[in-house]
Amino acid sequence: MVSWHTLSVEEASDLLRTDPVRGIDGPEAKRRLAEHGPNELPTARGISPWAIFLEQFKNVLIVILLIATAISAVLGHESEAVAITVIVLFAVFLGFIQEYRAERSIDALRKMAAPAALVIRDAVEVQVPARDLVPGDLVLLLAGNRVPADIRLLESINLRVDEASLTGESLPVEKQPGIVDGPDVPVANRRNMVYAGTTVSYGRGRGVVVATGMETEFGGIARMLQTVETGRTPLQKNLDKVGRVLAWSTLVVVSLIVAAGLLRGMPFLEMFIFGIALAVAVVPEALPAVVTISLALGVQRMVRRNSLIRRLPAVETLGSTSVICSDKTGTLTRDEMTVRALYVAGKMWRVAGEGYDPHGTFVFEGRETEPSASLKALLMAAALASDAHIARDGMSGSWQVKGDPTEGALVVAAARAGLDKAVLDRRFPRVDEIPFSSETKRMTTLHRGAGGMIAYAKGAPEVILASCTHQLIDGERIFLDDDGREAIAEAAADMAAGALRVLALACTPDAAIDDAEEKMVFLGLAGMIDPPRPEAKGAVAMCVQAGIDVRMVTGDHPLTARAIADELGILAGGKVLTGQELEEMSDEELTREAVATAVYARVSPAHKLRLVAALQKLGHVVAMTGDGVNDAPALKKADIGIAMGIAGTDVSKEAAAMTLLDDNFASIVAAVEEGRGIFDNIKKYLMYLSSSNVGEILLMAGAAVAGLPLPLSAVQILYVNLVTDGLPALALAVDPPEADLMRRPPRDPRTGIFTRPVVALMGLGGVWSAVVNLAVFSGALRVGYPLGKAMSMTFVSLIMIQFLKAYNYRSDHTSVFWRPFANRWLNHAIFWELVLLFLTMTLPVLRDIFGTSTLTLGEWALLTAAAGSVVPVIEAGKWVIRRQRANGKGRKTED
């Protein structure tokens, strides 16, 4: 085994056959990946399809039913036995499909959430999945990154690494690329090595990968890529409990029905098979699997809306979010510093244009105007005194700033005036400079031009103004008197009051570097801001509609935060609280202030943690954004921690429950909407399924109490269960969101799905179904129809009434007549099931199997009318719920 820490940078590079500057190329990386395998640790093996299939037969009721069916076949009931076996196998196959899709969905999420690494391949910086790293790759390390593999450092700048998870060292360890002597030096003392699973806490570095996967020091710990938790969600646990209660209740009722049949002298085997079939039909054993599918597919829809969920329980919590605490820069704003105002020769100009696009216009006194000579002189100075440049991204086609964002804003403004920085640099090459420092608060560059040497400076207005003796007005140098200075200072103050960051620019003709900052000529002021995202205002307004409070939490200046918050509609009369004020408050005082405070400025990560605790103390479900290493505690403390996918560190992403792939506030709101929709669809599915099961069991119980024969045979009840639990129920799990989804207040997380209105509506549908079908069955017998014909009519009416309930339960309060056919999957499912029902009732071979009889057109019409009666009944129930909500009575227990 190679002791990499004992080798020099050159020796390590040679041994790994890699260029320490260019890295390896793509084809070589593929070859090494095939040789060494993926850079991942073995995870628990997934469940094989065969195991999932066999798991379906662990349901003891299905096994008993199959055994009893086999006995029935031996005794001469071959047709019924075959039919029951086929239906049971269909149900098993449906369960297999559900669980297999759930397993695949979770696996897909795990792959989407896998970490990435920034590498240099063939002299180009590229981001690759961490699993694709190979020995010899050059990796760039930045503060907040999770180290993706074991790496020998080639260079480091103030690099410190938190190795507590590997060595137990409580403090970050300083790293240097120099040789460490001794092959047996402990891992904790290998200062030129960084190891997989540790975290860069400060500084930056570059190194070459020496080990991946199981060859790393962390090879025995298999948690690197397990970033999607597959544990059961609270909802699934709740449904497990509900399912057990329903199962035992059902078995008791089924036992009583079977006992009643035996007392009336019915054959034991027939009643036994019927009882088991009824239990199989009404015990909701598929609930947890369907919920998993709904959650996992919903999470994949969220990815298409730029939100990656790492923990399935977060989907449930999203629908209950009542406060979103959002960072400003890059989330509510574009993270594209933009020049909005220019003060030149005593006049104020406005700059129009989008982001870093070099195309834009200039507005003077409300009219679009060509830039003046004085304005161009200001912008030329701004471009030449800046190091940043703009370039078009090769993949997205968008314009990007390479360098400091503030300088980038100046370069873009110059480009909008037709001044290309590259051309200016060639015409006026830089020969010297005085760099910016926090003490001087300015930067000065010296250039050679056609008329000799000239210096340009940019910096704080008060600093630049103090160095100026003249100002440029209409191409002439005018002495800068006290009135002129006061006018410039007032203009700078007005721009700052408008939340603009203000820089002053000046020049010194015929200058040398020693006197470049003396007797300068004032050129003007540039005011810039990071503008709000165009979609953010609409997203904030949607939050207000949805009863969600938005809080801006930023490290920026209070004036800037207030201006952006006011523009987006977040401030809305609320207070602005600074980090210093927050620091001086007790937890109790902060909790009181949090009610009316809309903006938190100049805050630290520690303040975020206190704010989350204060809002949770007020009973809120809190979503908090963060991107830095120090944001991790607040992200973990929040009910929904939201990391930034672009600007966020690996540490923040691992602490968060959700990652924004585009760092956009609107994506948070979209995720909340998806979360609410997913929970709604699970509720629709459960209302429909539970109501159907209640209707079936009450029908059988009612017939037994009334002393009537069994309304359905075992094969018929199993068929009803198949069509009910099958396609229509699954179609409800992907139902389109209701129109008022984001106009409701957040759901109380302490109330589950089975609220009082939901249970009432579910029970109403189930009881009415039982009443109607019992009336059909007893009425058919009373008018002299044979038992087989009466059972056939009950069979048809039960299926049709459940199909109509599928449409009714698309909402627990909205009328079924509002966009009744919006769910195309449900339409396809019902159409297909109606075709099968018609064939079951008309084809002789299927009539023999299911024991059905043909129906006349009048009988079909009568059964359709009987089934249709459920619509006005459930509509009446919804009307009562809407009235209760309007009166404020139902809100506490409902969404």
XYZ file of C-alpha atoms in Angstrom, residues 39-651:
613
model
C -16.424 5.909 -5.888
C -19.108 4.727 -3.499
C -19.412 2.534 -0.477
C -21.629 -0.551 -0.559
C -25.159 0.133 0.570
C -27.783 -2.306 1.726
C -28.779 -4.430 -1.245
C -32.086 -3.449 -2.747
C -34.997 -5.864 -2.696
C -35.018 -8.002 -5.827
C -38.190 -8.143 -7.957
C -38.647 -11.821 -7.029
C -38.451 -10.992 -3.327
C -41.069 -8.266 -3.771
C -43.307 -10.692 -5.676
C -43.023 -13.436 -3.054
C -43.627 -10.843 -0.332
C -47.209 -10.503 -1.634
C -47.931 -14.097 -0.546
C -47.005 -13.358 3.066
C -50.544 -12.068 3.531
C -52.024 -14.951 5.477
C -55.537 -14.229 4.172
C -54.456 -14.714 0.545
C -52.700 -17.987 1.382
C -55.771 -19.316 3.234
C -58.013 -18.242 0.347
C -55.853 -20.058 -2.215
C -55.827 -23.244 -0.098
C -59.595 -23.100 0.364
C -60.043 -22.493 -3.358
C -57.927 -25.555 -4.137
C -60.143 -27.649 -1.848
C -63.220 -26.227 -3.592
C -61.803 -27.239 -6.979
C -61.230 -30.791 -5.731
C -64.863 -30.916 -4.616
C -66.086 -30.000 -8.102
C -66.327 -26.200 -8.164
C -63.658 -25.815 -10.823
C -64.946 -22.683 -12.608
C -65.351 -20.622 -9.440
C -61.969 -21.847 -8.141
C -60.203 -20.815 -11.355
C -61.889 -17.406 -11.322
C -60.924 -16.752 -7.688
C -57.336 -17.856 -8.360
C -57.025 -15.572 -11.397
C -58.429 -12.574 -9.501
C -56.162 -13.190 -6.511
C -53.131 -13.445 -8.795
C -54.172 -10.174 -10.481
C -54.332 -8.547 -7.048
C -50.917 -9.992 -6.149
C -49.488 -8.695 -9.428
C -50.975 -5.232 -8.753
C -49.400 -5.211 -5.295
C -46.086 -6.272 -6.821
C -46.234 -3.430 -9.370
C -47.002 -0.908 -6.622
C -44.160 -1.973 -4.349
C -41.693 -2.411 -7.222
C -42.418 1.119 -8.457
C -42.037 2.448 -4.927
C -38.651 0.736 -4.579
C -37.509 2.052 -7.968
C -38.711 5.561 -7.123
C -36.743 5.623 -3.877
C -33.654 4.358 -5.709
C -34.044 7.101 -8.328
C -34.233 9.705 -5.579
C -31.071 8.352 -3.989
C -29.226 8.748 -7.281
C -30.551 12.275 -7.807
C -29.397 13.310 -4.334
C -25.872 11.934 -4.777
C -23.119 14.492 -4.080
C -20.988 16.077 -6.794
C -17.318 17.084 -7.009
C -15.538 19.894 -8.859
C -12.650 18.445 -10.864
C -10.166 19.541 -13.522
C -10.165 17.252 -16.550
C -8.138 18.157 -19.610
C -7.513 21.661 -18.115
C -11.271 22.380 -17.830
C -13.202 22.726 -14.563
C -16.200 20.392 -14.606
C -18.636 19.147 -11.995
C -19.082 15.381 -11.918
C -20.990 13.028 -9.621
C -18.732 12.021 -6.733
C -19.276 8.363 -7.652
C -17.474 8.998 -10.993
C -14.199 10.169 -9.398
C -11.151 8.049 -10.172
C -7.577 7.915 -8.852
C -5.599 10.641 -10.612
C -8.474 13.131 -10.801
C -7.612 16.714 -9.809
C -10.197 17.934 -7.289
C -10.857 21.536 -6.234
C -11.780 21.930 -2.566
C -13.794 24.903 -1.297
C -15.096 25.870 2.148
C -18.190 23.845 2.971
C -17.385 20.980 0.573
C -17.621 17.380 1.669
C -14.321 15.771 0.661
C -15.377 13.191 -1.972
C -12.369 10.820 -1.882
C -8.943 10.401 -0.272
C -6.808 13.190 -1.744
C -3.112 14.145 -1.680
C -2.940 17.943 -1.573
C -1.045 19.744 -4.336
C -1.703 23.243 -3.044
C -3.661 24.880 -0.209
C -4.636 28.413 0.792
C -5.647 28.752 4.453
C -7.118 25.261 4.185
C -8.663 23.759 7.335
C -10.545 20.469 7.389
C -12.962 19.125 9.991
C -11.862 15.512 10.525
C -13.946 14.851 13.651
C -15.934 12.080 11.946
C -12.690 10.264 11.058
C -10.165 11.029 13.778
C -12.254 12.486 16.606
C -10.277 15.755 16.428
C -12.696 18.415 17.710
C -11.106 21.381 15.922
C -10.539 21.845 12.172
C -7.028 20.767 11.147
C -4.752 23.013 9.083
C -3.582 21.367 5.866
C -0.386 21.949 3.860
C 0.917 20.173 0.717
C 4.438 19.554 2.092
C 5.840 16.048 2.649
C 5.067 14.255 5.948
C 7.879 11.867 6.894
C 7.231 8.372 8.207
C 4.932 5.763 6.625
C 3.315 4.933 9.980
C 2.266 8.489 10.850
C -1.314 8.411 12.215
C -4.086 9.638 9.936
C -4.677 12.643 12.216
C -1.100 13.861 11.610
C -1.042 13.534 7.835
C -1.308 17.261 7.154
C -0.961 16.870 3.382
C -3.897 14.485 3.037
C -7.674 15.049 3.136
C -10.017 12.109 3.478
C -13.404 11.098 2.117
C -16.272 11.987 4.424
C -14.480 14.909 6.117
C -15.464 18.546 5.555
C -13.599 21.629 4.378
C -14.353 24.227 7.029
C -12.180 27.076 5.758
C -10.038 28.136 2.809
C -9.511 26.298 -0.453
C -7.184 23.792 -2.024
C -6.399 21.488 -4.919
C -5.342 17.875 -4.800
C -5.125 14.590 -6.629
C -7.374 11.625 -5.815
C -5.365 8.675 -4.482
C -8.169 6.351 -3.345
C -11.875 5.918 -4.022
C -14.728 3.788 -2.743
C -13.745 0.944 -0.446
C -10.046 1.855 -0.774
C -10.554 5.089 1.207
C -9.966 5.483 4.940
C -13.734 5.725 5.254
C -14.168 2.420 3.434
C -15.822 0.777 6.414
C -18.497 3.431 6.821
C -21.369 3.151 4.350
C -23.160 6.423 4.770
C -21.600 8.709 2.155
C -24.288 8.280 -0.487
C -27.205 7.354 1.737
C -28.662 10.822 1.407
C -32.234 9.752 0.791
C -33.751 8.202 3.862
C -36.099 5.327 3.186
C -37.544 5.028 6.680
C -41.300 5.062 7.035
C -42.920 8.467 7.112
C -45.246 9.550 9.965
C -48.184 9.215 7.590
C -47.210 5.657 6.689
C -46.843 4.759 10.357
C -50.259 6.272 11.053
C -51.771 4.316 8.176
C -50.151 1.102 9.422
C -51.968 1.646 12.703
C -55.259 2.517 10.958
C -54.858 -0.522 8.712
C -54.402 -2.830 11.708
C -57.492 -1.431 13.426
C -59.548 -1.799 10.239
C -58.222 -5.313 9.695
C -59.216 -6.551 13.141
C -62.590 -4.781 12.966
C -63.216 -6.330 9.565
C -62.270 -9.812 10.713
C -64.724 -9.540 13.603
C -67.570 -8.446 11.293
C -66.669 -11.075 8.677
C -66.644 -13.766 11.360
C -70.143 -12.727 12.462
C -71.393 -12.784 8.847
C -69.928 -16.258 8.304
C -71.414 -17.471 11.586
C -74.842 -16.150 10.571
C -74.596 -17.985 7.254
C -73.641 -21.246 8.956
C -76.553 -20.912 11.372
C -78.886 -20.631 8.390
C -77.514 -23.931 7.111
C -75.220 -22.724 4.332
C -72.332 -25.088 3.386
C -69.244 -24.620 5.554
C -66.719 -24.532 2.684
C -68.759 -21.997 0.730
C -69.077 -19.701 3.758
C -65.410 -20.183 4.644
C -64.263 -19.197 1.148
C -66.706 -16.285 1.097
C -65.527 -15.032 4.512
C -61.864 -15.158 3.530
C -62.643 -13.470 0.176
C -64.541 -10.692 1.946
C -61.670 -10.175 4.386
C -59.165 -10.023 1.519
C -61.385 -7.482 -0.255
C -61.903 -5.038 2.596
C -58.633 -5.243 4.560
C -56.590 -2.295 3.207
C -53.215 -4.042 3.107
C -52.048 -1.928 0.131
C -52.316 1.437 1.913
C -48.621 1.919 2.868
C -47.388 0.899 -0.590
C -49.705 3.347 -2.347
C -48.657 6.134 0.008
C -44.998 5.401 -0.772
C -45.731 5.598 -4.487
C -47.629 8.874 -4.074
C -44.803 10.402 -2.057
C -42.007 9.139 -4.298
C -43.689 10.119 -7.578
C -44.550 13.483 -6.066
C -40.921 13.988 -5.137
C -39.898 13.259 -8.716
C -42.423 15.865 -9.917
C -40.791 18.306 -7.505
C -37.419 17.690 -9.141
C -38.927 18.893 -12.417
C -39.856 22.067 -10.508
C -36.286 22.441 -9.195
C -36.762 21.059 -5.678
C -34.976 17.907 -4.555
C -36.417 16.237 -1.453
C -33.942 14.132 0.526
C -36.347 12.813 3.148
C -39.855 11.597 2.326
C -41.392 12.884 5.609
C -40.510 16.379 4.396
C -43.204 16.072 1.727
C -45.855 15.761 4.432
C -44.390 18.679 6.374
C -44.255 20.922 3.289
C -48.028 21.061 3.118
C -48.110 22.364 6.702
C -45.465 25.081 6.262
C -46.718 28.333 7.783
C -43.538 30.471 7.680
C -40.796 30.590 5.035
C -37.597 32.282 6.181
C -35.736 33.073 2.980
C -32.313 34.471 2.278
C -32.268 37.499 -0.017
C -29.263 37.176 -2.296
C -29.807 34.704 -5.116
C -33.080 33.389 -3.716
C -35.371 36.405 -3.694
C -32.979 38.336 -5.929
C -31.155 37.401 -9.131
C -27.683 37.377 -7.540
C -26.673 39.586 -10.457
C -25.430 42.969 -9.265
C -26.828 45.524 -11.718
C -26.140 49.241 -12.195
C -29.458 51.055 -11.981
C -28.448 54.710 -11.620
C -25.551 56.925 -12.776
C -24.884 60.458 -11.533
C -22.817 62.429 -14.066
C -22.203 66.179 -14.381
C -24.980 66.988 -11.933
C -27.549 64.825 -13.753
C -29.119 61.476 -12.823
C -29.380 58.727 -15.463
C -31.211 55.410 -15.218
C -29.916 52.181 -16.754
C -32.346 49.595 -18.164
C -31.514 45.993 -19.010
C -31.782 42.417 -17.729
C -29.103 40.868 -15.526
C -25.673 40.564 -17.133
C -26.958 40.941 -20.698
C -24.717 43.587 -22.333
C -27.666 44.983 -24.272
C -29.611 47.755 -22.567
C -30.675 51.371 -22.711
C -30.139 54.617 -20.819
C -32.976 56.825 -19.607
C -32.660 60.559 -18.850
C -35.599 62.618 -17.552
C -38.000 59.790 -18.377
C -36.889 59.352 -22.004
C -34.618 56.771 -23.595
C -31.480 58.719 -24.521
C -28.130 57.993 -26.108
C -25.346 58.164 -23.501
C -23.557 61.529 -23.313
C -19.789 62.003 -23.588
C -19.549 62.521 -19.818
C -21.504 59.319 -19.198
C -19.219 57.364 -21.520
C -16.136 58.784 -19.772
C -17.542 57.543 -16.446
C -18.297 54.069 -17.806
C -14.920 53.793 -19.549
C -13.227 54.502 -16.217
C -15.470 51.918 -14.525
C -14.545 49.202 -17.041
C -10.802 49.939 -17.076
C -10.578 50.045 -13.258
C -12.220 46.599 -12.996
C -10.759 43.089 -13.292
C -14.042 41.295 -14.034
C -15.261 40.451 -17.512
C -18.433 38.994 -18.993
C -18.760 35.915 -21.187
C -21.574 33.863 -22.645
C -22.012 30.418 -21.086
C -21.411 27.748 -23.705
C -24.159 25.433 -22.449
C -26.996 27.715 -21.314
C -26.234 30.647 -23.622
C -26.732 33.100 -20.746
C -24.251 35.861 -19.908
C -22.037 35.275 -16.877
C -19.645 37.487 -14.931
C -16.165 36.138 -14.363
C -14.821 37.928 -11.302
C -16.225 40.246 -8.661
C -20.003 40.858 -9.100
C -19.702 44.586 -8.345
C -17.031 45.024 -11.000
C -19.106 42.849 -13.295
C -22.038 45.252 -12.931
C -19.799 48.165 -13.991
C -18.448 46.222 -16.986
C -22.012 45.326 -18.084
C -23.137 48.964 -17.793
C -20.175 50.009 -19.934
C -21.051 47.342 -22.525
C -24.603 48.738 -22.710
C -23.047 52.045 -23.710
C -21.084 50.295 -26.478
C -17.816 50.135 -24.518
C -16.350 46.636 -24.729
C -13.869 45.951 -21.924
C -11.613 43.775 -24.070
C -11.322 46.544 -26.668
C -10.699 49.166 -23.957
C -7.971 47.029 -22.388
C -6.174 46.846 -25.730
C -6.486 50.585 -26.350
C -5.500 51.531 -22.784
C -3.306 48.711 -21.459
C -2.899 48.608 -17.679
C 0.678 49.167 -16.566
C 0.300 49.368 -12.802
C -2.267 49.384 -10.039
C -2.902 50.112 -6.381
C -5.156 47.235 -5.190
C -8.266 47.712 -3.092
C -7.965 47.330 0.668
C -10.415 47.733 3.507
C -8.277 50.610 4.813
C -8.119 52.686 1.603
C -11.605 51.654 0.332
C -10.604 52.192 -3.283
C -8.746 50.675 -6.224
C -6.609 52.648 -8.663
C -5.227 51.478 -12.020
C -2.675 53.161 -14.283
C -3.058 52.938 -18.065
C -1.100 53.957 -21.147
C -3.153 55.847 -23.710
C -2.580 57.844 -26.878
C -2.229 61.050 -24.838
C 0.070 59.576 -22.200
C -0.481 57.904 -18.839
C -3.863 58.166 -17.083
C -5.066 56.770 -13.742
C -8.596 55.613 -12.986
C -9.967 55.027 -9.491
C -13.176 53.611 -8.062
C -14.202 53.400 -4.420
C -16.317 54.791 -1.592
C -17.773 58.209 -2.534
C -16.373 60.006 0.509
C -12.868 58.637 -0.170
C -12.810 59.417 -3.893
C -14.386 62.842 -3.409
C -11.715 63.798 -0.854
C -9.020 63.126 -3.490
C -10.670 65.253 -6.190
C -9.955 68.905 -7.022
C -11.967 69.073 -10.265
C -14.947 67.405 -11.899
C -15.673 66.611 -15.542
C -18.702 68.458 -16.973
C -19.471 68.312 -20.698
C -15.875 67.388 -21.504
C -14.330 70.203 -19.466
C -12.486 70.013 -16.158
C -14.269 72.366 -13.722
C -12.920 73.309 -10.310
C -14.752 71.392 -7.595
C -15.934 73.916 -5.016
C -17.815 73.329 -1.762
C -21.226 73.603 -3.461
C -20.181 70.990 -6.001
C -18.948 68.667 -3.274
C -22.197 69.081 -1.330
C -24.284 68.326 -4.439
C -22.298 65.133 -5.083
C -22.557 64.054 -1.418
C -26.338 64.637 -1.478
C -26.689 62.607 -4.688
C -24.699 59.752 -3.130
C -26.876 59.878 0.009
C -30.081 59.817 -2.069
C -28.854 56.824 -4.043
C -27.868 54.995 -0.847
C -31.279 55.759 0.660
C -32.767 53.958 -2.322
C -30.852 50.833 -1.268
C -28.238 51.252 -4.007
C -24.615 50.418 -3.417
C -22.775 53.555 -4.486
C -19.287 53.803 -5.970
C -17.531 56.974 -7.092
C -15.164 57.119 -10.077
C -12.377 59.562 -10.888
C -9.332 59.938 -13.106
C -5.892 61.579 -12.974
C -4.447 62.654 -16.373
C -0.684 62.579 -16.918
C -0.234 60.523 -13.766
C 2.450 58.289 -12.338
C 1.693 55.545 -9.837
C 3.085 57.638 -6.983
C 0.689 60.558 -7.532
C -2.164 58.687 -9.186
C -4.546 59.325 -6.256
C -3.808 63.066 -5.964
C -5.607 66.024 -7.600
C -8.097 63.727 -9.291
C -10.946 64.684 -11.612
C -14.355 63.494 -10.380
C -16.268 61.594 -13.107
C -19.478 60.534 -11.367
C -21.353 58.006 -9.225
C -22.637 54.526 -10.038
C -25.483 53.059 -7.996
C -26.121 49.335 -8.202
C -28.309 46.697 -6.626
C -29.009 42.985 -6.875
C -32.556 43.222 -8.342
C -35.437 40.967 -7.300
C -36.170 37.916 -9.399
C -39.109 38.722 -11.684
C -41.030 35.657 -10.476
C -40.386 36.298 -6.762
C -43.127 38.915 -6.336
C -45.781 36.548 -7.670
C -44.467 33.750 -5.443
C -44.660 35.984 -2.361
C -48.225 36.974 -3.294
C -49.117 33.286 -3.621
C -47.732 32.685 -0.122
C -49.953 35.445 1.241
C -52.965 33.787 -0.426
C -51.943 30.443 1.045
C -51.672 31.829 4.578
C -47.885 31.462 4.627
C -45.812 34.245 6.177
C -42.571 35.132 4.356
C -39.622 36.443 6.355
C -36.490 37.833 4.721
C -33.350 36.766 6.594
C -30.175 38.287 5.172
C -26.699 39.387 6.062
C -27.134 42.474 3.862
C -27.581 46.118 4.919
C -30.967 46.998 6.496
C -31.689 49.677 3.867
C -31.094 47.237 1.018
C -33.124 44.522 2.732
C -36.005 46.938 3.389
C -36.072 48.158 -0.222
C -36.124 44.651 -1.728
C -38.669 43.409 0.841
C -40.915 46.391 0.118
C -40.659 45.840 -3.636
C -41.590 42.155 -3.269
C -44.459 42.747 -0.849
C -42.738 41.049 2.095
C -42.468 44.140 4.299
C -46.209 44.962 4.251
C -45.973 47.212 7.289
C -43.750 44.795 9.206
C -40.628 45.717 11.127
C -36.953 45.447 10.166
C -34.759 43.924 12.861
C -30.953 43.936 12.716
C -28.642 41.233 13.990
C -27.265 43.614 16.622
C -30.774 44.306 17.951
C -31.528 40.590 17.913
C -28.301 39.916 19.820
C -29.456 42.171 22.644
C -32.845 40.431 22.996
C -33.677 37.527 25.264
C -35.378 34.497 23.730
C -38.708 35.632 25.171
C -38.324 39.115 23.670
C -37.390 37.641 20.292
C -40.467 35.412 20.363
C -42.645 38.501 20.917
C -40.877 40.508 18.203
C -41.025 37.646 15.684
C -44.791 38.145 15.316
C -44.473 41.567 13.646
C -40.949 41.428 12.169
C -40.815 40.815 8.411
C -37.137 41.477 7.693
C -34.004 40.415 9.567
C -30.856 42.173 8.313
C -27.165 41.816 9.151
C -27.906 38.457 10.801
C -25.490 35.599 11.424
C -26.167 31.839 11.221
C -26.487 31.776 15.026
C -29.275 34.340 14.759
C -31.059 32.098 12.247
C -31.074 29.286 14.781
C -32.639 31.518 17.440
C -35.218 32.790 14.955
C -36.309 29.273 14.011
C -36.737 28.378 17.687
C -38.763 31.558 18.317
C -41.119 30.936 15.402
C -41.585 27.277 16.383
C -42.404 28.423 19.897
C -45.230 30.465 18.368
C -46.592 27.243 16.841
C -45.335 27.779 13.291
C -44.056 25.114 10.923
C -40.866 26.774 9.700
C -38.987 26.450 6.409
C -35.503 28.024 6.554
C -33.028 28.534 3.714
C -29.259 28.402 4.082
C -26.133 27.887 2.023
C -23.117 28.077 4.336
C -21.396 25.646 6.666
C -22.606 27.586 9.692
C -26.227 27.453 8.480
C -26.377 23.693 9.121
C -27.698 23.933 12.741
C -30.557 26.227 11.675
C -31.373 23.968 8.717
C -31.547 20.940 10.999
C -33.599 22.809 13.594
C -36.146 24.029 11.030
C -39.112 21.812 10.196
C -38.005 22.080 6.561
C -34.342 22.971 6.040
C -33.768 24.223 2.491
C -30.258 24.255 1.034
C -29.133 26.063 -2.091
C -28.214 23.688 -4.910
C -25.968 26.167 -6.740
C -24.461 28.355 -4.010
C -24.881 25.894 -1.139
C -22.115 23.911 0.509
C -22.213 20.131 0.836
C -22.598 20.501 4.602
